[in-house]
XYZ file of N, CA and C in Angstrom:
207
model
N -7.985 -1.983 -24.021
C -9.042 -2.672 -23.285
C -8.406 -4.484 -23.300
N -9.029 -4.807 -22.046
C -8.557 -6.427 -22.039
C -9.733 -7.034 -22.753
N -9.933 -8.411 -22.045
C -10.959 -9.362 -22.225
C -12.330 -8.789 -21.597
N -12.002 -8.559 -20.477
C -12.928 -8.301 -19.875
C -13.764 -6.945 -19.917
N -13.226 -6.022 -20.824
C -13.322 -5.019 -21.013
C -13.153 -3.573 -19.908
N -12.235 -4.169 -18.876
C -11.675 -3.142 -18.489
C -10.220 -2.415 -18.796
N -9.913 -1.119 -18.720
C -8.730 -0.760 -18.997
C -7.758 -1.630 -18.395
N -6.741 -1.637 -19.195
C -5.520 -2.137 -18.334
C -4.657 -1.596 -17.271
N -5.106 -0.267 -17.470
C -4.305 0.523 -16.819
C -4.956 1.016 -15.440
N -6.266 0.771 -15.653
C -7.299 1.108 -14.654
C -6.746 -0.040 -13.352
N -6.713 -1.532 -14.217
C -6.658 -2.672 -13.434
C -5.025 -2.260 -12.934
N -4.054 -2.037 -13.481
C -3.225 -1.562 -12.864
C -2.560 -1.015 -11.608
N -3.630 -0.130 -11.547
C -3.601 1.064 -10.697
C -4.279 0.485 -9.719
N -5.524 -0.436 -9.584
C -6.264 -0.958 -8.409
C -5.139 -1.700 -8.100
N -4.450 -2.956 -8.660
C -3.541 -3.712 -7.800
C -2.220 -3.045 -7.270
N -2.293 -1.599 -7.814
C -1.140 -1.071 -7.071
C -1.557 -0.601 -5.705
N -2.866 -0.005 -5.846
C -3.548 0.411 -4.676
C -3.685 -0.683 -3.468
N -3.589 -1.527 -3.859
C -3.838 -2.856 -3.139
C -2.298 -3.436 -2.262
N -1.843 -3.145 -3.144
C -0.124 -3.081 -2.606
C 0.371 -1.936 -1.694
N -0.388 -0.854 -1.914
C 0.098 0.001 -0.851
C -0.661 0.080 0.011
N -1.995 -0.415 0.345
C -2.902 -0.905 1.235
C -1.930 -2.144 1.974
N -1.689 -3.175 1.206
C -1.058 -3.894 2.277
C 0.252 -3.555 3.143
N 1.027 -2.586 2.387
C 2.268 -2.253 3.030
C 1.744 -1.031 4.253
N 0.750 -0.329 4.247
C 0.365 0.304 4.972
C -0.364 -0.740 6.548
N -0.931 -1.789 5.956
C -1.269 -2.852 7.097
C 0.136 -3.366 7.794
N 1.126 -3.650 6.887
C 1.897 -4.381 7.750
C 2.919 -3.060 8.455
N 2.697 -2.106 8.137
C 3.522 -1.053 8.896
C 2.496 -1.117 10.468
N 1.383 -1.128 10.209
C 0.483 -0.678 11.405
C 0.820 -2.366 12.437
N 0.493 -3.085 11.476
C 1.002 -4.835 12.485
C 2.199 -4.450 12.894
N 2.971 -3.919 12.430
C 4.541 -3.620 13.043
C 4.890 -2.906 14.327
N 3.988 -1.887 14.336
C 3.839 -1.063 15.333
C 2.823 -1.524 16.462
N 2.314 -2.185 16.137
C 1.548 -2.950 17.055
C 2.355 -3.888 18.152
N 3.433 -4.480 16.993
C 3.834 -5.575 17.968
C 5.689 -5.258 18.142
N 5.931 -3.567 18.175
C 7.020 -3.269 18.783
C 7.401 -3.184 20.307
N 6.555 -3.153 20.455
C 6.562 -3.478 21.856
C 7.398 -4.744 22.539
N 6.812 -5.715 22.004
C 7.275 -6.909 22.434
C 8.744 -7.199 21.460
N 8.537 -6.888 20.149
C 9.542 -7.298 19.085
C 10.070 -6.097 18.627
N 11.505 -5.939 19.192
C 12.192 -4.378 18.740
C 12.352 -4.503 17.247
N 12.508 -5.755 16.405
C 12.798 -6.047 15.299
C 11.610 -5.468 14.223
N 10.452 -5.523 14.899
C 9.327 -5.417 13.968
C 9.269 -3.904 14.078
N 9.436 -3.309 14.603
C 9.794 -1.697 14.871
C 10.210 -1.160 13.611
N 11.515 -1.694 13.277
C 12.153 -1.370 12.295
C 11.549 -1.934 10.911
N 11.317 -2.831 10.793
C 10.552 -3.232 9.648
C 9.100 -2.542 9.425
N 8.372 -2.261 10.417
C 7.497 -1.621 10.318
C 7.771 0.208 9.576
N 8.700 0.592 9.746
C 9.287 1.649 9.474
C 9.419 1.754 7.958
N 9.992 0.503 7.650
C 10.772 0.318 6.288
C 9.350 0.311 5.637
N 8.272 -0.772 5.730
C 6.931 -0.511 5.539
C 6.304 0.636 5.025
N 6.171 1.411 6.222
C 5.398 2.700 6.308
C 6.424 3.582 4.921
N 7.869 3.700 4.858
C 8.420 4.217 3.878
C 8.096 3.770 2.790
N 8.012 2.625 2.240
C 7.852 2.037 1.497
C 6.396 2.532 0.653
N 5.439 2.321 1.687
C 3.918 2.496 1.254
C 3.745 4.098 0.496
N 4.252 5.138 1.408
C 4.342 6.000 1.639
C 4.787 6.479 -0.256
N 5.725 6.038 -0.722
C 6.873 5.966 -1.933
C 5.817 5.342 -2.860
N 5.331 4.101 -2.430
C 4.546 3.536 -3.805
C 3.077 4.199 -3.840
N 2.548 5.227 -2.700
C 1.345 5.915 -2.682
C 1.543 6.766 -3.933
N 2.749 7.527 -4.012
C 3.022 8.761 -4.722
C 3.337 8.136 -6.217
N 3.406 6.922 -6.455
C 3.366 6.512 -7.712
C 1.825 6.641 -8.216
N 0.763 6.248 -7.720
C -0.459 6.276 -7.874
C -0.602 7.377 -8.888
N -1.654 7.292 -9.376
C -2.243 8.698 -10.104
C -3.153 9.426 -9.425
N -2.918 10.673 -9.818
C -3.172 12.144 -8.620
C -4.764 11.620 -8.085
N -5.595 11.389 -8.652
C -7.204 11.220 -8.171
C -7.353 9.805 -7.380
N -6.424 8.922 -7.592
C -6.229 7.753 -6.834
C -5.687 7.436 -5.454
N -4.490 8.545 -5.246
C -3.760 8.363 -3.724
C -4.637 8.996 -2.819
N -5.639 9.677 -2.826
C -6.227 10.112 -1.398
C -6.675 9.342 -0.409
N -7.428 8.234 -1.071
C -7.826 7.566 0.037
C -7.824 6.184 -0.277
N -7.303 5.109 0.810
C -7.233 3.771 0.115
C -8.235 2.897 0.861
N -9.151 3.606 1.877
C -10.030 3.003 2.678
C -10.805 1.908 1.451
N -11.240 2.163 0.501
C -11.946 1.245 -0.143
C -11.174 -0.213 -0.970
N -10.061 0.115 -0.567
C -9.399 -1.152 -1.338
C -9.512 -2.359 -0.119
């Protein structure tokens, strides 16, 4: 436990969930811009790929929903 009384692994998992959510947000934003900016489509696909891979690294019970991040 750290000085705040929370488990370090819990804090790390919460931070990682935030990273995954940001990657999916970037993917969504890139897809919206893809009609006017073709390069955004490629970046959006990479963000989606990285988000998916990062989500698989989360503990089993925490990867189901990212809505509360």
